mmCIF file with all atom_site columns, C-alpha atoms in Angstrom:
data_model
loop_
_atom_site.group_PDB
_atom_site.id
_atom_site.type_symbol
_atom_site.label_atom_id
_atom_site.label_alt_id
_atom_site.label_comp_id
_atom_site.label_asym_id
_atom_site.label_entity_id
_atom_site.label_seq_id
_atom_site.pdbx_PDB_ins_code
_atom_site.Cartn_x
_atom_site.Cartn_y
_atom_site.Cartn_z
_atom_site.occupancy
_atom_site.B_iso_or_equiv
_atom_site.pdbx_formal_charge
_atom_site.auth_seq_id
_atom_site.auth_comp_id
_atom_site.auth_asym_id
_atom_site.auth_atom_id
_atom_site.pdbx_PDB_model_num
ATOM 1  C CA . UNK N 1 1  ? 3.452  18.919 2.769   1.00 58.00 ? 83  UNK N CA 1
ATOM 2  C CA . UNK N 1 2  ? 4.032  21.325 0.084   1.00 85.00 ? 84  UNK N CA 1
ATOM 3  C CA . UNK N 1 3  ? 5.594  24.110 2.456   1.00 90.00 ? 85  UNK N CA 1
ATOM 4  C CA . UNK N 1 4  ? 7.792  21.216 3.836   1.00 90.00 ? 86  UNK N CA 1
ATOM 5  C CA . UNK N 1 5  ? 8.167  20.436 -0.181  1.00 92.00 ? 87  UNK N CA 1
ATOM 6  C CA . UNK N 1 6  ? 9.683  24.216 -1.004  1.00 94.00 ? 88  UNK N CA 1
ATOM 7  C CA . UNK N 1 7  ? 12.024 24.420 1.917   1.00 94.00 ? 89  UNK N CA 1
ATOM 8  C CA . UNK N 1 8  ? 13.620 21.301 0.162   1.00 94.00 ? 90  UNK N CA 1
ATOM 9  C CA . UNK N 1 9  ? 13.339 22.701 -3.380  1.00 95.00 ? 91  UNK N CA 1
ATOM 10 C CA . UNK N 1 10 ? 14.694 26.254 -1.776  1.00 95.00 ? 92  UNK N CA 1
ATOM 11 C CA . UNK N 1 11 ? 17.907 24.100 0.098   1.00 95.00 ? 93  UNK N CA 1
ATOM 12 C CA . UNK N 1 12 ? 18.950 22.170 -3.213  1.00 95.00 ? 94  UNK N CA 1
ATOM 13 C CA . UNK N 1 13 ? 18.721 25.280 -4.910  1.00 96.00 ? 95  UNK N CA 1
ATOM 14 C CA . UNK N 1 14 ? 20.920 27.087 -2.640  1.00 94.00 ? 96  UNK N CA 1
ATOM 15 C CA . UNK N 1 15 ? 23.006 24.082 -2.586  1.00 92.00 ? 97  UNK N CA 1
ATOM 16 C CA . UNK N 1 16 ? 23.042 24.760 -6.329  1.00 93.00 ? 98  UNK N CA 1
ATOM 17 C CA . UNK N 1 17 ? 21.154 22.057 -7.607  1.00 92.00 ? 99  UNK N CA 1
ATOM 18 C CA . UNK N 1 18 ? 19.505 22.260 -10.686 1.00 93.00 ? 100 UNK N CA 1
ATOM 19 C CA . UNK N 1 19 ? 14.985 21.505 -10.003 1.00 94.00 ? 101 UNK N CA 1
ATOM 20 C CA . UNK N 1 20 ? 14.317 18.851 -13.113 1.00 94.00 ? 102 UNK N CA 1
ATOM 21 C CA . UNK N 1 21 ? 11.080 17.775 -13.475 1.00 95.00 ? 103 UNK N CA 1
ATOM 22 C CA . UNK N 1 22 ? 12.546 13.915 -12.290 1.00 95.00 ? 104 UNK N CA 1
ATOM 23 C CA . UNK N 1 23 ? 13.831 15.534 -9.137  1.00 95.00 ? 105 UNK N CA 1
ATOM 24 C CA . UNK N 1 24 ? 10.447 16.930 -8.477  1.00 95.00 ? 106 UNK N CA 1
ATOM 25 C CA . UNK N 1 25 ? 8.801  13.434 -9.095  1.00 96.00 ? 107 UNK N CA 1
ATOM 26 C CA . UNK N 1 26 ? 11.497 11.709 -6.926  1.00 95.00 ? 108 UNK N CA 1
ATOM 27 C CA . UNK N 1 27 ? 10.741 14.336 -4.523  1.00 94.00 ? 109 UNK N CA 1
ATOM 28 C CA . UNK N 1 28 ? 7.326  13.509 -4.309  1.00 94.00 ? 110 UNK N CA 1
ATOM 29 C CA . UNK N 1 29 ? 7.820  9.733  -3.842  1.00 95.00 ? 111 UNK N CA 1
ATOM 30 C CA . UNK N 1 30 ? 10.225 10.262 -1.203  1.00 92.00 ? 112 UNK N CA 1
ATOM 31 C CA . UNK N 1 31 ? 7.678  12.462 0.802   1.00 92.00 ? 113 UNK N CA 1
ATOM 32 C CA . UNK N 1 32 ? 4.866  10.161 -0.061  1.00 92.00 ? 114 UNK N CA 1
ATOM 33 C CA . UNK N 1 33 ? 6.267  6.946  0.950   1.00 91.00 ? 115 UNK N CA 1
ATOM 34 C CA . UNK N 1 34 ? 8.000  5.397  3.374   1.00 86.00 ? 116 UNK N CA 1
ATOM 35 C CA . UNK N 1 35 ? 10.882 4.243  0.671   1.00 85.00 ? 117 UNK N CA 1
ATOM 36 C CA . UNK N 1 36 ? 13.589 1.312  2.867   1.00 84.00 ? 118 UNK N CA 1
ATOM 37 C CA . UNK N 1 37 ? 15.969 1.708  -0.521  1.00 90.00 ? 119 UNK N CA 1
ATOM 38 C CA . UNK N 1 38 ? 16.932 2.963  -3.610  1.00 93.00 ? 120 UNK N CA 1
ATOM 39 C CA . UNK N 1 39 ? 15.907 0.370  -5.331  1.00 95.00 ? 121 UNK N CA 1
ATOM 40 C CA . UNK N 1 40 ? 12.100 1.258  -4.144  1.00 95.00 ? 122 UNK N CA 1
ATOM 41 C CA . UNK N 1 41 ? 12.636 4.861  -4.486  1.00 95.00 ? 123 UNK N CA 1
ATOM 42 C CA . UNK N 1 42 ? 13.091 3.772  -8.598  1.00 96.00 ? 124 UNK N CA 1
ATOM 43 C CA . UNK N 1 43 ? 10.651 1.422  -8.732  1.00 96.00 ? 125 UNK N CA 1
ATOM 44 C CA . UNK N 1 44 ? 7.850  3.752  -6.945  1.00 96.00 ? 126 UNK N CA 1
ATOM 45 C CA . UNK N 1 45 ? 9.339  6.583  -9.420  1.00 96.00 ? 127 UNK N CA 1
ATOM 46 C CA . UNK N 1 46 ? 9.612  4.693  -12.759 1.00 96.00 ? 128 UNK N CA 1
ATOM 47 C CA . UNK N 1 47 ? 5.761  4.006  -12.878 1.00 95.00 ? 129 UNK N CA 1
ATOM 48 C CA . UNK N 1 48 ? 5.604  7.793  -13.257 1.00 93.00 ? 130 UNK N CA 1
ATOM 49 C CA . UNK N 1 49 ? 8.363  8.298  -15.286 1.00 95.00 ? 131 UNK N CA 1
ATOM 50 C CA . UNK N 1 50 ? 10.131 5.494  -16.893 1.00 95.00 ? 132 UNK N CA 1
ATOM 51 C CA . UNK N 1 51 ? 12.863 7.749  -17.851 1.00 95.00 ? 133 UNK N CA 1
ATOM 52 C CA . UNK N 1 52 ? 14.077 8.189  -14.509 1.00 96.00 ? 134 UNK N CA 1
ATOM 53 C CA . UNK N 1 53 ? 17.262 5.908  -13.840 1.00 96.00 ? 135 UNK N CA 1
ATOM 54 C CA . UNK N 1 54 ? 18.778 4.271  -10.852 1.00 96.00 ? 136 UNK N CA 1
ATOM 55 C CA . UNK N 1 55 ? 21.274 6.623  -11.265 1.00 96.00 ? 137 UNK N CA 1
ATOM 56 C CA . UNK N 1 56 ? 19.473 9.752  -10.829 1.00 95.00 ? 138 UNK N CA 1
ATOM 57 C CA . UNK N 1 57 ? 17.551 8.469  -7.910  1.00 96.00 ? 139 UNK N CA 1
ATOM 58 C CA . UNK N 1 58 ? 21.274 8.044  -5.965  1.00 95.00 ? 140 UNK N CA 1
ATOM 59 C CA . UNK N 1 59 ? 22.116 11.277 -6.960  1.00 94.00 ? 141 UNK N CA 1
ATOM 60 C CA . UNK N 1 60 ? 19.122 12.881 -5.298  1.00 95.00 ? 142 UNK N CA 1
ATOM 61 C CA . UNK N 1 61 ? 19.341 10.634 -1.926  1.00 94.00 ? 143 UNK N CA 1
ATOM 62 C CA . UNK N 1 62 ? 23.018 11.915 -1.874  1.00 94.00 ? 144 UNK N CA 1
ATOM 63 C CA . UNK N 1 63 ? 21.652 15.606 -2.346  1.00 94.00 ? 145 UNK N CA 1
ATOM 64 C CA . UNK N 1 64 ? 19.161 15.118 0.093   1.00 94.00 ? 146 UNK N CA 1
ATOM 65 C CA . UNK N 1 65 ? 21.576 13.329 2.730   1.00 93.00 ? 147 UNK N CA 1
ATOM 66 C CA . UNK N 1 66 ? 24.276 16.131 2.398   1.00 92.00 ? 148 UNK N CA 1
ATOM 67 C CA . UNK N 1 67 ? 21.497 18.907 2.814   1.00 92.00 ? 149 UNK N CA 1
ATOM 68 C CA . UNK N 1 68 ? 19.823 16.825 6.208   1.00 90.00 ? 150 UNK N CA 1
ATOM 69 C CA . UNK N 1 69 ? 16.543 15.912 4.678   1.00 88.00 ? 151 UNK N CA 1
ATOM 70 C CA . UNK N 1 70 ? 16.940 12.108 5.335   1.00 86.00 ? 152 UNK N CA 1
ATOM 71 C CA . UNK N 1 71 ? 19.471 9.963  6.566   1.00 80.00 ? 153 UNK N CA 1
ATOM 72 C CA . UNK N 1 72 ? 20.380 6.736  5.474   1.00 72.00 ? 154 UNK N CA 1
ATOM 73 C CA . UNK N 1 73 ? 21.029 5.215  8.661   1.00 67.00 ? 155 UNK N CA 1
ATOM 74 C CA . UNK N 1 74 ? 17.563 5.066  8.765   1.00 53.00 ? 156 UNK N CA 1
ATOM 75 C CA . UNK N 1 75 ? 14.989 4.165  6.388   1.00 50.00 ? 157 UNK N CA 1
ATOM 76 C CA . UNK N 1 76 ? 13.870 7.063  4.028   1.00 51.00 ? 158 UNK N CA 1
ATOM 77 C CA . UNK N 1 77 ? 12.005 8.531  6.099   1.00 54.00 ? 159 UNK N CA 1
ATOM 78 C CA . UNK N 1 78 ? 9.630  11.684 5.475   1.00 55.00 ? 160 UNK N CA 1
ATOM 79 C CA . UNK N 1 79 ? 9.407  12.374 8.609   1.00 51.00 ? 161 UNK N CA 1
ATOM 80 C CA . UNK N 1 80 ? 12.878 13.587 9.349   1.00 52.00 ? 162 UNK N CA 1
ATOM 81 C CA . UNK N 1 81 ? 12.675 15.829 5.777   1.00 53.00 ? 163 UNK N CA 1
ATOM 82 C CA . UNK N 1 82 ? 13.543 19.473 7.323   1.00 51.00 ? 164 UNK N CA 1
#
C-alpha cells in the first residue's frame, strides 16, 4: 500500500497540491477503510487529529475525485485508488 500511497502523493503534487501532514493522515484513512461518507472520513480522521475539519476532508475527496483515485458514485473505495 505504500507504493499505491506515493503514486497518490506524486499525482496531487503534480496536480499542485500542497502534502500537509492532515492530508497524509486523511490519506491513510481513506486507504485503510472502507469510508461510505465524509462524514466517516472525519470522524475516522479526527481521533488522530482533532484538528482536522470537515472542511479539509471535502477538499481532499474533491482532490482525489478530480485526479481518479475514488469516485463518489461509489463508496470510498480503496480499491479503485490508482
Amino acid at each position: 500500500m505504500n507504493e499505491q500511497k506515493e503514486l497518490i502523493i506524486a499525482r496531487l503534487r503534480e496536480k499542485g497540491c500542497r502534502i500537509t501532514k492532515q492530508r497524509l493522515e486523511l490519506l491513510d484513512v481513506i486507504l485503510n477503510n472502507q469510508c461510505s461518507s465524509c462524514k466517516e472520513i472525519h470522524y475516522l480522521a479526527s481521533k488522530v487529529d482533532s484538528g482536522i475539519g470537515i472542511a479539509t476532508v471535502y477538499r481532499m475527496v474533491n482532490e482525489l475525485e478530480d485526479i481518479g483515485v475514488i469516485s463518489r458514485k461509489i463508496v470510498y473505495d480503496r480499491a479503485m485508488a490508482v
